mmCIF file of C-alpha atoms and ligand atoms in Angstrom:
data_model
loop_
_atom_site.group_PDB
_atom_site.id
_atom_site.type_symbol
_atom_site.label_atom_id
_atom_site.label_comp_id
_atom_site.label_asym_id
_atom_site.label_seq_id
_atom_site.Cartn_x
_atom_site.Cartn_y
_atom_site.Cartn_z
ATOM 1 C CA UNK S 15 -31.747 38.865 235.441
ATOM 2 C CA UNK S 16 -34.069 40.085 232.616
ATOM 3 C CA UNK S 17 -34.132 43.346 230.506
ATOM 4 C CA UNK S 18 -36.654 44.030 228.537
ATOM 5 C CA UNK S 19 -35.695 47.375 226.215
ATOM 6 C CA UNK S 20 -38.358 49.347 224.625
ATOM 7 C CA UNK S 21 -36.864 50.879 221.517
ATOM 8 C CA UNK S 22 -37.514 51.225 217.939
ATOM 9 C CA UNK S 23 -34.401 49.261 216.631
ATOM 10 C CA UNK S 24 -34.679 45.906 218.422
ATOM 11 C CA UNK S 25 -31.965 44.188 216.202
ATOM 12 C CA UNK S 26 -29.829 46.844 217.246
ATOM 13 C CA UNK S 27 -29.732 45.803 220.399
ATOM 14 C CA UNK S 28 -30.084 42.088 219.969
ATOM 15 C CA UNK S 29 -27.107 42.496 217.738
ATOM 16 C CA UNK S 30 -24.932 44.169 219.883
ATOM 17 C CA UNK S 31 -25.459 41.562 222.616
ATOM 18 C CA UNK S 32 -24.250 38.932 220.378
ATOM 19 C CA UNK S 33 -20.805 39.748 221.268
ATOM 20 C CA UNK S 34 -18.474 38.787 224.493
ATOM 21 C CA UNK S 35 -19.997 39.104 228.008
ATOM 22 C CA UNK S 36 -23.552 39.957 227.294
ATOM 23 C CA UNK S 37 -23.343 37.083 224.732
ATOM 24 C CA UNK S 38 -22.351 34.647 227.323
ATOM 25 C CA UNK S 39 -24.180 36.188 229.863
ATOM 26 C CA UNK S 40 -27.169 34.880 227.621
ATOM 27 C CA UNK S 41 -25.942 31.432 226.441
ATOM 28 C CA UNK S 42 -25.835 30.570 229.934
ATOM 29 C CA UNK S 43 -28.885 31.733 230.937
ATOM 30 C CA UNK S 44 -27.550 34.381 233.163
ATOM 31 C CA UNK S 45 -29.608 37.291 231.385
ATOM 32 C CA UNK S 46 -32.672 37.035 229.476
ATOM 33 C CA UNK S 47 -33.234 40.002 227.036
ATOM 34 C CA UNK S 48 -36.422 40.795 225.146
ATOM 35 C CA UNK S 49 -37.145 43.679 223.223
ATOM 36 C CA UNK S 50 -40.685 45.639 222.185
ATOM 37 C CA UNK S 51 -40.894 47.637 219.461
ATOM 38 C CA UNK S 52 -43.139 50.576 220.128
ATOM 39 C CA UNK S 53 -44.137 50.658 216.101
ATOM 40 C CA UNK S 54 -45.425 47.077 216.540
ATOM 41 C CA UNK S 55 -48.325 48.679 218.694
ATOM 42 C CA UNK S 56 -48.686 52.135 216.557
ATOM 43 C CA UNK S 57 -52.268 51.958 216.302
ATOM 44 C CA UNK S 58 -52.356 54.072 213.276
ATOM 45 C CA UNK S 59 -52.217 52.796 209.579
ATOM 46 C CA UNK S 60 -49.156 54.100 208.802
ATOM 47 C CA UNK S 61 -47.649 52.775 212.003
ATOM 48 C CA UNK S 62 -45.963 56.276 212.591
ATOM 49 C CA UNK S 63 -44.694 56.756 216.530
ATOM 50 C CA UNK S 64 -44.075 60.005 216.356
ATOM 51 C CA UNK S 65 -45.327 63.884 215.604
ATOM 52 C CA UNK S 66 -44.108 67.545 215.768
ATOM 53 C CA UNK S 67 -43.844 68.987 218.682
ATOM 54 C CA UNK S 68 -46.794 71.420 220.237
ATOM 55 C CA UNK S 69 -45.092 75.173 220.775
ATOM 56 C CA UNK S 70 -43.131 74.192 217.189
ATOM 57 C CA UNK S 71 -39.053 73.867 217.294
ATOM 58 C CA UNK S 72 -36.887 70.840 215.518
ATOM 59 C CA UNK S 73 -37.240 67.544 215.489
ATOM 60 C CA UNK S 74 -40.098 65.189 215.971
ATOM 61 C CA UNK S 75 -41.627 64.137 219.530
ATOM 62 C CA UNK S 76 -42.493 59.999 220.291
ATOM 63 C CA UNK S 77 -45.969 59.751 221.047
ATOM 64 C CA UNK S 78 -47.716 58.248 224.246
ATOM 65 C CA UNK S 79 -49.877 55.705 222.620
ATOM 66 C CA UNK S 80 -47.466 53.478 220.683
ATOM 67 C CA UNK S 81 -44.649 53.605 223.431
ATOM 68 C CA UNK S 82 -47.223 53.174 226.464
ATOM 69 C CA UNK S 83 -48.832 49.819 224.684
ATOM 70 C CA UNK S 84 -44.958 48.654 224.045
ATOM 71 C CA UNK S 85 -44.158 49.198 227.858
ATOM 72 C CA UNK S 86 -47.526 47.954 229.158
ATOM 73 C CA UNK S 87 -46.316 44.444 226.613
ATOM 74 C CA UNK S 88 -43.184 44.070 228.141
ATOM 75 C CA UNK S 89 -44.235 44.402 231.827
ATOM 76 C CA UNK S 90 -46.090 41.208 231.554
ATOM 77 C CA UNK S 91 -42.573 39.784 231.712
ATOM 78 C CA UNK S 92 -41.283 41.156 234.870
ATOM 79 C CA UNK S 93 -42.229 43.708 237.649
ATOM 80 C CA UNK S 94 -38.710 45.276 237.794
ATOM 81 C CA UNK S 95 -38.521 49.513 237.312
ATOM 82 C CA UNK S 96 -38.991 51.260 233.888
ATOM 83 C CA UNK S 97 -35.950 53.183 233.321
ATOM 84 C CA UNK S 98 -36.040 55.862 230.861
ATOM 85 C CA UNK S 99 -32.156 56.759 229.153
ATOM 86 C CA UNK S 100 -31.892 60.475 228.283
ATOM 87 C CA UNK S 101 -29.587 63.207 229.351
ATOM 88 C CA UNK S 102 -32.014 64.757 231.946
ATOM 89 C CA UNK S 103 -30.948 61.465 233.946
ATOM 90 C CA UNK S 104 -29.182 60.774 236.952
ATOM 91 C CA UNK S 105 -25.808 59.972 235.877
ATOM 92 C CA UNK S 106 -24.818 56.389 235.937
ATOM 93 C CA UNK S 107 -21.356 55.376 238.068
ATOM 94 C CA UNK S 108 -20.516 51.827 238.646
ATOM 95 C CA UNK S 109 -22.231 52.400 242.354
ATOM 96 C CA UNK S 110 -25.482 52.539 240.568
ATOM 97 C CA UNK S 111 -24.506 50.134 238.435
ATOM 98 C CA UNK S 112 -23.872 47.196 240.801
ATOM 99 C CA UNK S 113 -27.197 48.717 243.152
ATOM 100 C CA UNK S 114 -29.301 47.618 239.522
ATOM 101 C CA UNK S 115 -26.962 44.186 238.849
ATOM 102 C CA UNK S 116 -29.409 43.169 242.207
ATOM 103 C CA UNK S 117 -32.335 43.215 240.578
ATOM 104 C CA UNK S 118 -34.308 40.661 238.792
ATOM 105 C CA UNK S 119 -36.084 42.802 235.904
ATOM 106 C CA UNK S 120 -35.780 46.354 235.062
ATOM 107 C CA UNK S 121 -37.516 47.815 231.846
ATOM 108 C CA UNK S 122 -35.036 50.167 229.605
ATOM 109 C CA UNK S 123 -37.414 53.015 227.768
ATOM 110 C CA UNK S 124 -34.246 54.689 224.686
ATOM 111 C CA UNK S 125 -35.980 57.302 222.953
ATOM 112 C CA UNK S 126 -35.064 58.578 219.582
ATOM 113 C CA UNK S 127 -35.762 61.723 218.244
ATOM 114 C CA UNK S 128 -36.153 65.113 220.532
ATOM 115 C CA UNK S 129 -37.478 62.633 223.058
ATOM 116 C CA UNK S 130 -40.836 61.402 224.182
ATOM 117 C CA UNK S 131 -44.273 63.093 225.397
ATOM 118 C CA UNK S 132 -43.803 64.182 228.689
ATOM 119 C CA UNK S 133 -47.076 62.505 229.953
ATOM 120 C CA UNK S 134 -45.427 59.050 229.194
ATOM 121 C CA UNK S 135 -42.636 59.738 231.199
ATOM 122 C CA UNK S 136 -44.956 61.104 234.108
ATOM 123 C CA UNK S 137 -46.782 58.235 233.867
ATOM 124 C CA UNK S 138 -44.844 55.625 233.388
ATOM 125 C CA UNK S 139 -41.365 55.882 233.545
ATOM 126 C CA UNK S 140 -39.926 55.120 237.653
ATOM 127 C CA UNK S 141 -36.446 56.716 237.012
ATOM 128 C CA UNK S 142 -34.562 58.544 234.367
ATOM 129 C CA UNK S 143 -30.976 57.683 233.961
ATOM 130 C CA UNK S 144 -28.296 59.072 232.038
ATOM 131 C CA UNK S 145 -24.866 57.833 231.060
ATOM 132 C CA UNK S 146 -22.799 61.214 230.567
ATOM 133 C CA UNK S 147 -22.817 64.722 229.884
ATOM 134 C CA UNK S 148 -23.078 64.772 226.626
ATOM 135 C CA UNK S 149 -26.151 63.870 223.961
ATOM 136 C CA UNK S 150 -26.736 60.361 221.598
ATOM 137 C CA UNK S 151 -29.284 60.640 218.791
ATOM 138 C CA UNK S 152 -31.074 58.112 220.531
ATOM 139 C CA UNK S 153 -31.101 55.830 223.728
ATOM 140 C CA UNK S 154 -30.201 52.470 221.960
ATOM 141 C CA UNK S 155 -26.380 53.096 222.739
ATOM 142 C CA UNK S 156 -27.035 54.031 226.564
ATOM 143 C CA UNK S 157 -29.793 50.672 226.408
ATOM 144 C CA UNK S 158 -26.280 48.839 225.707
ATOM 145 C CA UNK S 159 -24.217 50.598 227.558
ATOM 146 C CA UNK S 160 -26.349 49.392 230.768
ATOM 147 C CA UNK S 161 -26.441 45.837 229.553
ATOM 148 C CA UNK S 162 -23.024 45.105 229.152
ATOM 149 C CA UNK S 163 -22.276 47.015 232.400
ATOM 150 C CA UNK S 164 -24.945 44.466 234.289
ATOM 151 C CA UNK S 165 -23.948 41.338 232.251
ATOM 152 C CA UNK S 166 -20.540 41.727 233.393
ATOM 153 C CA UNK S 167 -21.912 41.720 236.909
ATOM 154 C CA UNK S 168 -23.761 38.600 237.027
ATOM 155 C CA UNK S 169 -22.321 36.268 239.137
ATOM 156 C CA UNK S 170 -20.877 33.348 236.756
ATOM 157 C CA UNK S 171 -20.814 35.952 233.686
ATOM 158 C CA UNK S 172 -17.162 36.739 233.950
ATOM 159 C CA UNK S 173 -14.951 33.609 233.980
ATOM 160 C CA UNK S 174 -12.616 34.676 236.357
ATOM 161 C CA UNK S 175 -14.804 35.824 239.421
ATOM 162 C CA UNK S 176 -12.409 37.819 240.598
ATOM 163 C CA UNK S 177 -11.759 40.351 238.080
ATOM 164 C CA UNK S 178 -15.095 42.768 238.173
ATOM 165 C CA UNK S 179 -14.319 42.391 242.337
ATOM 166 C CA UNK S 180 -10.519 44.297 241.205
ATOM 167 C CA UNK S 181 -11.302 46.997 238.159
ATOM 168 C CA UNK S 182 -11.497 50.273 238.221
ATOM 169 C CA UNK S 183 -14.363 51.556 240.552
ATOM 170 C CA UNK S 184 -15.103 48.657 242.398
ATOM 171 C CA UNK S 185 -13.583 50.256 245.480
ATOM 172 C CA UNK S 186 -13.848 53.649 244.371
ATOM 173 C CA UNK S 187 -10.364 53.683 242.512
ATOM 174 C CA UNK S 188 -9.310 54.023 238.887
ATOM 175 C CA UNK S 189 -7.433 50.591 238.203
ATOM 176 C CA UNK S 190 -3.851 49.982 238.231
ATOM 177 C CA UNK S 191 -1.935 48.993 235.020
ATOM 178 C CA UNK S 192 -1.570 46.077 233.548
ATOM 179 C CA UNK S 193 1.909 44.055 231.666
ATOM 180 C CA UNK S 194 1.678 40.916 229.523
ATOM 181 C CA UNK S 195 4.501 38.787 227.576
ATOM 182 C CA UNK S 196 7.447 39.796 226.290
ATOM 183 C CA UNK S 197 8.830 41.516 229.841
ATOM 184 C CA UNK S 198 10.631 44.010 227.571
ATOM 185 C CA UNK S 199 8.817 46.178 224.952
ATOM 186 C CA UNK S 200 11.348 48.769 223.127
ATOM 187 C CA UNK S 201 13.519 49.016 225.740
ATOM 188 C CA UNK S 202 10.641 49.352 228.084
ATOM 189 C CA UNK S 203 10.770 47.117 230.921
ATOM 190 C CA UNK S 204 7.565 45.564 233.180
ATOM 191 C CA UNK S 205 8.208 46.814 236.451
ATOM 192 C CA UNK S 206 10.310 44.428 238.660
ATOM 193 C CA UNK S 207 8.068 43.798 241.180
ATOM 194 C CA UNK S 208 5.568 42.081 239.136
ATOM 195 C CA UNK S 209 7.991 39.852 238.308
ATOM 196 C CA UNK S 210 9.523 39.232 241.427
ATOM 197 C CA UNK S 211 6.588 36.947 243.059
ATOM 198 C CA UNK S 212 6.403 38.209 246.055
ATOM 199 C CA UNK S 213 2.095 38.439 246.080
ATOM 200 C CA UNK S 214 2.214 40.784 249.261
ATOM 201 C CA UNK S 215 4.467 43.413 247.361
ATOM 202 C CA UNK S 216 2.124 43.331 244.142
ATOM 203 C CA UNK S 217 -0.680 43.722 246.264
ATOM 204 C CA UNK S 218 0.935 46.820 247.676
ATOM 205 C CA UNK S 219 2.209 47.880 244.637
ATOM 206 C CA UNK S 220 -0.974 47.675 242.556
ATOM 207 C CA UNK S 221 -2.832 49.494 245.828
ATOM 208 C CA UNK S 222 -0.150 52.147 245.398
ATOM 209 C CA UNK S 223 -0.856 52.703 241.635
ATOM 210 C CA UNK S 224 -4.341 52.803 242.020
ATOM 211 C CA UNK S 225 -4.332 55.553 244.505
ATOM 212 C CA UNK S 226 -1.738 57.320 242.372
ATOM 213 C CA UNK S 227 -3.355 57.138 239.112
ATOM 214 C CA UNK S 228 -6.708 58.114 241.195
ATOM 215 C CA UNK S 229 -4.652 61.311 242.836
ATOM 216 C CA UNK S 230 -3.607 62.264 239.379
ATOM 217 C CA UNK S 231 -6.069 61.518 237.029
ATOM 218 C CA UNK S 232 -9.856 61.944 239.121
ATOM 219 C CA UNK S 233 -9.091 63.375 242.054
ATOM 220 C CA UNK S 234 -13.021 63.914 242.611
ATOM 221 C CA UNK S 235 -13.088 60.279 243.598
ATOM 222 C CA UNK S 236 -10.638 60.516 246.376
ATOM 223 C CA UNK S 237 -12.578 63.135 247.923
ATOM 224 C CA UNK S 238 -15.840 60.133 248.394
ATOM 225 C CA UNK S 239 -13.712 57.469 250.131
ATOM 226 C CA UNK S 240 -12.009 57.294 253.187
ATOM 227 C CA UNK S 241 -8.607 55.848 252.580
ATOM 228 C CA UNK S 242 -7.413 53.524 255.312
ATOM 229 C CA UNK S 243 -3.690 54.205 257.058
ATOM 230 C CA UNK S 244 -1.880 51.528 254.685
ATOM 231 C CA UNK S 245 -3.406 53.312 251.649
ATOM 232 C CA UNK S 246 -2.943 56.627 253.248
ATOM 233 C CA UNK S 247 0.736 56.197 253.677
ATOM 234 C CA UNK S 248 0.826 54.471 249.576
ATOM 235 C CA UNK S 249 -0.343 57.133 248.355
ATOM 236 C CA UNK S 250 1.841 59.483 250.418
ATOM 237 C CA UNK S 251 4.906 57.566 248.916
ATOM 238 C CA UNK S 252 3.285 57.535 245.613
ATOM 239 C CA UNK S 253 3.277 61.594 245.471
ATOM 240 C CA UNK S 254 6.987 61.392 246.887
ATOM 241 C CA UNK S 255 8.022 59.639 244.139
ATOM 242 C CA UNK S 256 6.320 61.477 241.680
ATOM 243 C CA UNK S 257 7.466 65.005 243.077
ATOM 244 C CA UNK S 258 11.182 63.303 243.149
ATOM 245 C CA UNK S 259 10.641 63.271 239.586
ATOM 246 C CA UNK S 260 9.300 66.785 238.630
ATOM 247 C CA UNK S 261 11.829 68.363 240.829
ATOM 248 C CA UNK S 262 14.237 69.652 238.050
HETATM 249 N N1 ADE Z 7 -30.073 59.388 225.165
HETATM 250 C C1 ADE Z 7 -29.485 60.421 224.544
HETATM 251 N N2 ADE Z 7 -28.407 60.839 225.211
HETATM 252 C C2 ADE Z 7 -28.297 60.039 226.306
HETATM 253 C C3 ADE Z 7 -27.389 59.977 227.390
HETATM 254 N N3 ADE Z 7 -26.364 60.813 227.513
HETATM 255 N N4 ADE Z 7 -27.595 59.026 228.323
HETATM 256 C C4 ADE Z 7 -28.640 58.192 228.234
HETATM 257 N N5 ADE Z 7 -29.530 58.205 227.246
HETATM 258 C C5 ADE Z 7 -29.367 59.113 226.279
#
């Protein structure tokens, strides 16, 4: 996969991916990153990109000209969508997520200031994607927010292949919880069954704590899945046991 990010602090970005799974993802040749800086193509002598906005209010608006040129530069590197990151987005979920991990190029547009010209994003923008309800003072974080969540995707990115098939999401679910060494940790023990070996219990067990914590914590995701019987009856037995509990 390649991503090509449009944004006014390139190293940010390149920095950033410099670390863990979007480093290796890029070592190996998994993803292929390149970034355009839209004051490189300011066509004015003070290579300024941006300008108050008509109708007056705070802040300053990016212009068309010096983003459009930095788009139009890195679409000669791919064909893949031009995805603009503000909070007027759809919001990202790890559906979305793995729907983008399929493609070959996409183009990320993070804005900085109020936001861009609204002609640019008519023009030239193909979707507008946000990552939460709430407002960054620029897209740069949401750019990497996106690239780790993809990197971590690619097949081969992830040493064991496994483990983005069984986190939190992949099926819907929030994940279950995880013990390491030492089995006891003040007093607190690691619950018996992962101990015991048994891989069919651990399954059930970690099934039963992922419905549970789901039930508890984000019970807006239960209501978008169809739980099967087995999981049905888990998490049945999971609110048994937790009722037991609150009872006195
Ligand atoms: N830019 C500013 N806020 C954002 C958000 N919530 N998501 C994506 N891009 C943004």
């Amino acid at each position: 996969m390649r991503i090509d990010v449009v944004t006014l602090f390139p190293d940010m970005i390149r920095e950033c991916c410099g670390y863990g799974i979007p480093r290796i993802a890029l070592e190996k040749g998994l993803l292929e990153l390149g970034t355009w800086n839209p004051r490189d193509y300011a066509d004015n002598r003070h290579r300024s990109v941006d300008d108050r906005p008509y109708g007056g209010g705070p802040g300053m608006v990016m212009q068309v000209q010096p983003v459009a040129d930095a788009i139009a530069a890195a679409r000669t590197q791919g064909a893949g969508p031009v995805i603009y990151l503000s909070p007027q987005g759809k919001r990202l979920d790890q559906n979305a997520v793995r729907r983008f991990a399929e493609l070959p190029h996409m183009i990320l547009l993070a804005g900085r200031y109020e936001g861009i010209d609204e002609r640019l994003i008519g023009r030239q923008v193909d979707e507008e994607w946000s990552i939460g309800d709430y407002v960054l003072s620029g897209g740069e974080p949401a750019a990497l927010v996106w690239i780790d969540a993809l990197a971590r995707l690619l097949p081969g990115a992830l040493g064991d292949e496994e483990s983005a098939q069984q986190d939190s999401f992949m099926d819907g679910l929030l994940d279950y919880p995880h013990y390491t060494r030492p089995d006891v940790v003040d007093g607190q023990a690691v619950p018996d069954v992962l101990l015991g070996g048994n891989h069919a219990d651990i399954e059930r067990w970690r099934m039963k704590q992922s419905l549970g914590r789901t039930w508890q914590r984000r019970p807006d995701l239960l209501e978008r899945i169809e739980l099967n019987k087995e999981q049905q009856a888990l998490l049945a037995e999971y609110i048994r046991e937790w009722q037991s509990t609150q009872a006195n």
